[in-house]
C-alpha atoms as one frame of an Amber mdcrd trajectory, in Angstrom:
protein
  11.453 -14.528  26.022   8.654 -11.674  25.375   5.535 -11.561  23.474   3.727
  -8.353  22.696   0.984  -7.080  20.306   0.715  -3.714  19.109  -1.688  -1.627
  16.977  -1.144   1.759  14.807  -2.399   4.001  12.048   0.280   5.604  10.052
   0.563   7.802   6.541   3.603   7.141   4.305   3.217  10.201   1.960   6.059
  11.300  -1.004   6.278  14.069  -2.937   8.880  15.152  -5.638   9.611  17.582
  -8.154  12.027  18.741 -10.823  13.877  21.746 -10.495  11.496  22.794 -13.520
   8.208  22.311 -11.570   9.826  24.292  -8.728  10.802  26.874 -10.898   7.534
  27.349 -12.735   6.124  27.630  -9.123   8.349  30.467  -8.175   8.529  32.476
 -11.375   5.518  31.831 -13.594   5.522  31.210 -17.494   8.629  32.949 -17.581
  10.188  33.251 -21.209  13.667  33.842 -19.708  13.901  30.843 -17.633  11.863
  28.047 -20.158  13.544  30.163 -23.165  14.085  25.888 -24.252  12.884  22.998
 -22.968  12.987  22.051 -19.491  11.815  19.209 -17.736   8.541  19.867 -15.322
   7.670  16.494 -13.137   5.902  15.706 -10.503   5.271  12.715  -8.283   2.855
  12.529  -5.327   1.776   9.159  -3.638  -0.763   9.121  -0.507  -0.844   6.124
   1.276  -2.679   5.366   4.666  -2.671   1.846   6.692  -3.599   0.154   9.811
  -1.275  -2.296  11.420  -1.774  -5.237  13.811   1.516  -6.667  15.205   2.457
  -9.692  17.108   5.877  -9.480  18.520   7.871 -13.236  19.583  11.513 -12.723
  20.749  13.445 -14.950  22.467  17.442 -15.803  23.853  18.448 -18.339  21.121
  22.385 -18.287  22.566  24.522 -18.067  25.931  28.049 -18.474  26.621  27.719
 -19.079  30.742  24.577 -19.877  32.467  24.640 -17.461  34.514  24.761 -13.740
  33.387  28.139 -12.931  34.697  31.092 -10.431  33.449  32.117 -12.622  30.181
  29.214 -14.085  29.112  27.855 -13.529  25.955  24.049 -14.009  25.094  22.093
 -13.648  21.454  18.622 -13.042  21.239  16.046 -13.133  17.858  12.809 -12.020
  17.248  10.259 -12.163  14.782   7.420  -9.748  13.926   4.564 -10.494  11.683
   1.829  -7.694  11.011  -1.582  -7.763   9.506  -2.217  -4.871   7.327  -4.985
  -2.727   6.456  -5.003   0.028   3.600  -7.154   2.852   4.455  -6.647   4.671
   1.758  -4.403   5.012  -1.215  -3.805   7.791  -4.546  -0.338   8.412  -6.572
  -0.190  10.911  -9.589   3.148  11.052 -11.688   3.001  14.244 -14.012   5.981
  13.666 -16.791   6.227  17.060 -19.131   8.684  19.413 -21.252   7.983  23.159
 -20.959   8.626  26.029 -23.531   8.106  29.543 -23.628   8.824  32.242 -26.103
   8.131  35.462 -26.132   9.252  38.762 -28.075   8.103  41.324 -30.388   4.959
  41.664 -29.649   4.222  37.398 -29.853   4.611  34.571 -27.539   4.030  31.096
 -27.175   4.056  28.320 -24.689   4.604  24.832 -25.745   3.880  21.720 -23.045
   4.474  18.214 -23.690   3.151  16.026 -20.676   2.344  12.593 -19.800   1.042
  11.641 -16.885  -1.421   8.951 -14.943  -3.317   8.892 -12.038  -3.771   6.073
  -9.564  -6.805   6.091  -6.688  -8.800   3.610  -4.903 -12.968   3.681  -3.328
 -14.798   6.961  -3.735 -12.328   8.939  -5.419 -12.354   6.307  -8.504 -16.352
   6.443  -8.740 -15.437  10.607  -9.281 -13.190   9.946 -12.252 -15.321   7.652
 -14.157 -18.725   9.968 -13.387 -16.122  12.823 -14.623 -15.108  11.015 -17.939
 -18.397   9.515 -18.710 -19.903  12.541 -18.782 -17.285  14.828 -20.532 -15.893
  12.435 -22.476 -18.230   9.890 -23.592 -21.358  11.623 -23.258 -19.662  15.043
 -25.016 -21.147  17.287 -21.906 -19.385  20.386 -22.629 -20.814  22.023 -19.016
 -19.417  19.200 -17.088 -15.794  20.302 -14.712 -13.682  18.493 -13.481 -14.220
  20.118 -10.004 -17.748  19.143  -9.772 -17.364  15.925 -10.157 -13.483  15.723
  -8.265 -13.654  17.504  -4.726 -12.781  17.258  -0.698 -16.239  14.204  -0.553
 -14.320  12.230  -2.736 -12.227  11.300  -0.210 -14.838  10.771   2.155 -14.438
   6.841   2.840 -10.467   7.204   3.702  -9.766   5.395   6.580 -12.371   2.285
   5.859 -10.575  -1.059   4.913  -9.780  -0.764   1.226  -7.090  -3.475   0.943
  -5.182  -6.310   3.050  -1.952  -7.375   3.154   0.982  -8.723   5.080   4.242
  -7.603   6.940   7.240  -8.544   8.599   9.999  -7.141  10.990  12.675  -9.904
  11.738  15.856  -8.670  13.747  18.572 -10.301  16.117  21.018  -8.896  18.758
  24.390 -10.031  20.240  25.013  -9.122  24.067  28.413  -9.110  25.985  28.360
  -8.748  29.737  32.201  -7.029  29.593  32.579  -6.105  33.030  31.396  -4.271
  36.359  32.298  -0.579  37.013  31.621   2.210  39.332  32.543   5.655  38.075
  31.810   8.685  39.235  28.855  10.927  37.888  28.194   7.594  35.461  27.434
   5.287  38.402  27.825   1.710  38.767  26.910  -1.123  36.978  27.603  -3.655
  34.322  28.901  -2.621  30.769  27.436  -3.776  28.349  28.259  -4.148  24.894
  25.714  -4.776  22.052  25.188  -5.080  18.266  22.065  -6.138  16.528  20.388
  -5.817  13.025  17.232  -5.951  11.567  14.822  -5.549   8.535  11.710  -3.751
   8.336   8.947  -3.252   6.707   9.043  -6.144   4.167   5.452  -6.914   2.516
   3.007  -5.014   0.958  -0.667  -4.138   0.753  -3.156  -4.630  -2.234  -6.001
  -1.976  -2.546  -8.844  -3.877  -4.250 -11.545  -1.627  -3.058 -12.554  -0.049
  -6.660  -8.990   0.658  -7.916  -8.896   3.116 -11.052  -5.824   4.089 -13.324
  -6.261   7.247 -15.282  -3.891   8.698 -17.961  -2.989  11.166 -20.557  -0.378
  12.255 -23.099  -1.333  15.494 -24.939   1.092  18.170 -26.302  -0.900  22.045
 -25.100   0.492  24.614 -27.729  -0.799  28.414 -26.946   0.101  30.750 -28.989
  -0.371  34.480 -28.766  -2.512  36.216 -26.709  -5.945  37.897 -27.857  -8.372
  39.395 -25.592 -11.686  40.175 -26.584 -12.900  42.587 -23.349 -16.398  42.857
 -24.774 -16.970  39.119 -24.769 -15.428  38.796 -21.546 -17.889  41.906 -19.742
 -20.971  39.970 -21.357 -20.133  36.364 -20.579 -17.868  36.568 -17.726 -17.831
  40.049 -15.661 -14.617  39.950 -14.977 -11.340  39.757 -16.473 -10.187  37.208
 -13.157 -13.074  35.343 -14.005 -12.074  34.859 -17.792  -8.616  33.995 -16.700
  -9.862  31.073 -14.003 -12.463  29.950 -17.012  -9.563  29.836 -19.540  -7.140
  27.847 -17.051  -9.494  26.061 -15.463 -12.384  25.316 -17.742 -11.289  25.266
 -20.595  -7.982  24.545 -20.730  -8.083  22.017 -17.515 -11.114  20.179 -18.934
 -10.442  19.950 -22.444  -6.709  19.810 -22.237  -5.501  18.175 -19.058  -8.365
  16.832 -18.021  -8.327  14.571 -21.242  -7.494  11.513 -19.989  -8.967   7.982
 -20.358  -9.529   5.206 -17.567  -7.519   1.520 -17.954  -8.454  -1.683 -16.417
  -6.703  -2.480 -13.455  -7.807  -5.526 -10.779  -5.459  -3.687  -7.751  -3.155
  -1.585  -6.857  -0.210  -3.784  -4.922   1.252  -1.660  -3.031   4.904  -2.138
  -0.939   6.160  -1.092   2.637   9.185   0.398   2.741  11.931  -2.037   4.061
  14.903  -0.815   5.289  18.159  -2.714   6.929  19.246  -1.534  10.283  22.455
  -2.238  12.298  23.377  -0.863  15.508  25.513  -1.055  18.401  25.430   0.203
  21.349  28.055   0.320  25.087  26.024   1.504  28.214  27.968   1.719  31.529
  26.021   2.871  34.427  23.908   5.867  33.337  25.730   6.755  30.499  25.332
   4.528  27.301  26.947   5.346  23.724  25.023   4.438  20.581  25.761   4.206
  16.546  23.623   3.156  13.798  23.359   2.765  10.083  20.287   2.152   8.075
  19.938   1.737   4.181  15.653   1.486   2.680  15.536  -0.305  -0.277  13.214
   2.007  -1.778  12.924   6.037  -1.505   9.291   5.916  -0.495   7.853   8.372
   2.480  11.231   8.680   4.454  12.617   6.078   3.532  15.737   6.720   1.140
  18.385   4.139  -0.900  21.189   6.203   0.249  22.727   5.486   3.643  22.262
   6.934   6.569  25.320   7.274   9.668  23.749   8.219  13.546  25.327   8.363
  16.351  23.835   9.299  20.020  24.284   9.375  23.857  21.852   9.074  26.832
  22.695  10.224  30.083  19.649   8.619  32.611  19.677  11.333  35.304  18.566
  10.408  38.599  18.847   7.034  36.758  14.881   7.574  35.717  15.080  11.181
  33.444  17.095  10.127  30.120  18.712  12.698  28.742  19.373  12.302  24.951
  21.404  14.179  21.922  22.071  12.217  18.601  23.434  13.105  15.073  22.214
  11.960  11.760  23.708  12.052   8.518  22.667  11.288   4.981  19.145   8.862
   3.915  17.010  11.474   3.123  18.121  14.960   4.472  21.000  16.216   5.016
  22.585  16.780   8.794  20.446  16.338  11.642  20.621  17.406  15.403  18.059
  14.940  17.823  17.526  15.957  21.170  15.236  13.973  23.519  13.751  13.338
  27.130  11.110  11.929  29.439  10.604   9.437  32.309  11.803   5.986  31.604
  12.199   3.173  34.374  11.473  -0.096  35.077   7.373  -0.393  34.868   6.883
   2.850  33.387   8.188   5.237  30.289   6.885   7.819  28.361   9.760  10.088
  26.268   9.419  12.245  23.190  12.076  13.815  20.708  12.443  16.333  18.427
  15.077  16.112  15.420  16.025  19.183  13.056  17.977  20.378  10.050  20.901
  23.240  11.496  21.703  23.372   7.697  19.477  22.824   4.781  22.257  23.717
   2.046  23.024  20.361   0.887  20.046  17.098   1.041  17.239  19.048   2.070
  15.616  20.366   5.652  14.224  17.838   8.074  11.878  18.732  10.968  10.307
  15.670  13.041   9.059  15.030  15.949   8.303  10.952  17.938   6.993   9.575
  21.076   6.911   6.745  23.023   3.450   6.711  24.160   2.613   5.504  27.260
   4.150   2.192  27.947   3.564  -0.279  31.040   5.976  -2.717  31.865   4.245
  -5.782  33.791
């Protein structure tokens, strides 16, 4: 049997957008490509934690007792975690885009719905923000004055608890003994296991806040008044960042109005995993497939195929290429190395996208970290 206890700080962070949003990005207000309505979302969702992990596994199952060509062995394990949210904010930004233009007139016509979700300091800024725009009618007040990098200044305290699990089990068969050349000798092994991730969730009840808004932002023609602008603003940049900014940001999309929420409950991102795996001598074979049940951070709903070697060279350097297809990216080429042996391993990989055409590019990197074997 093993025990173990480990602790980490990780970020699951998503983003997403409509090929509107994207498109606005690239091209502007651009009468040609929102000549009629076109869909321009947006999803982002921050979310930092601290784990604390105690690992039991044990063999539950043997054929022989001895461990002998034949014999067949299963082993289970349970991990629960103690969680820690250090930090948590989602927006999700709903809209319809128009824009017409010709003859000398133009408009732009922007439907949008959207809410904001934040915990601790960041909370505090909206409702200073809204009380004084909004219910104290301060027409001076910005949104950036009251919204900035210090609002984020207590990330990483404890600003919600929760619970997780990782439960998995492998089967083991002890096929035979060979001795090949360049792959050594040894026993083959064959193995196939499965597991779930990730199951739980946190709740963030340090100060949670909900904002949101639904407005419709017609504009319609364009007047300049270059006098007004030289007197009260200088510059014609300036203007433009006062009427985008300022005005429109504040009284427009920064219209929104706070709700009453007790927490924000918050959950991992579970995942099922099977594998198998044949090593013989130096040289071991491995294939996996993993479906999340959610498509938060990396995980993805959509299955995922991989399928790897390891050559150990000088039985202590591993030498490692895998291939991964589908979750969420498309094709992906791993390559990895390091120093792994009996007390003693530290390896790192790299994985990449060859071909971003179809699912999206992937670029990632992972350790081991140092690891002692006693």
């Amino acid at each position: 049997m093993a025990l173990s206890t480990a602790f980490r700080v990780r970020s699951v962070n998503t983003i997403g957008m409509s090929k509107g949003m994207f498109e606005l990005a690239l091209t502007g207000l651009n009468a040609e490509v929102f000549d009629e309505f076109k869909d321009v979302n947006l999803t982002t969702e921050i979310m930092g934690l601290g784990e604390l992990s105690f690992g039991y596994a044990m063999e539950v199952w043997r054929s022989h007792s001895e461990f002998r060509p034949g014999s067949m062995r299963v082993f289970a394990g349970v991990a629960p975690k103690i969680l820690y949210g250090m930090g948590y904010a989602k927006i999700g930004f709903e809209s319809r885009l128009q824009v017409t233009g010709g003859n000398g007139e133009s408009s732009v016509v922007h439907e949008f719905d959207y809410y904001i979700k934040s915990v601790g300091d960041l909370t505090d800024d909206f409702d200073r923000y809204y009380q004084e725009r909004r219910v104290q009618n301060n027409e001076d007040a910005s949104f950036g004055d009251f919204v900035s990098g210090d609002s984020f200044s207590d990330a990483g305290s404890v600003q919600g608890q929760g619970f997780g699990l990782d439960i998995g089990a492998t089967w083991e068969w002890y096929m035979r003994d060979i001795s090949i050349p360049v792959i050594g000798s040894g026993p083959q092994i064959l193995r196939a296991s499965f597991s779930i991730t990730d199951i739980g969730s946190v709740n963030f009840d340090n100060k949670p806040g909900e904002f949101r808004a639904t407005d419709t932002f017609t504009w319609e023609g364009l007047n300049v008044d270059f006098e007004y602008i030289n007197e009260e603003h200088g510059e014609f940049s300036d203007y433009f960042d006062y009427v985008l900014g300022d005005s429109i940001g504040n009284d427009i999309y920064g219209n929104f109005t706070p709700r009453e929420v007790s927490s924000h409950k918050i959950g991992l991102n579970p995942m099922l995993n099977l594998g198998g795996a044949l090593s013989m001598g130096r040289l071991a074979v491995i294939m996996d497939l993993g479906k999340g049940f959610n498509d938060r951070g990396i995980n993805s709903r959509s299955m995922y195929a991989a399928l790897g070697t390891e050559y150990r060279l000088l039985n202590v350097i591993p030498l490692r290429f895998g291939m991964r297809v589908g979750g969420y990216s498309s094709m992906n080429l791993a390559f990895g190395s390091g120093i792994s042996s009996k007390r003693f391993e530290f390896t790192a990989s790299v994985m990449t996208t060859p071909n971003s055409k179809n699912g999206g590019v992937n670029l990632s990197g992972a350790w081991s970290g140092l690891v002692f074997r006693f």
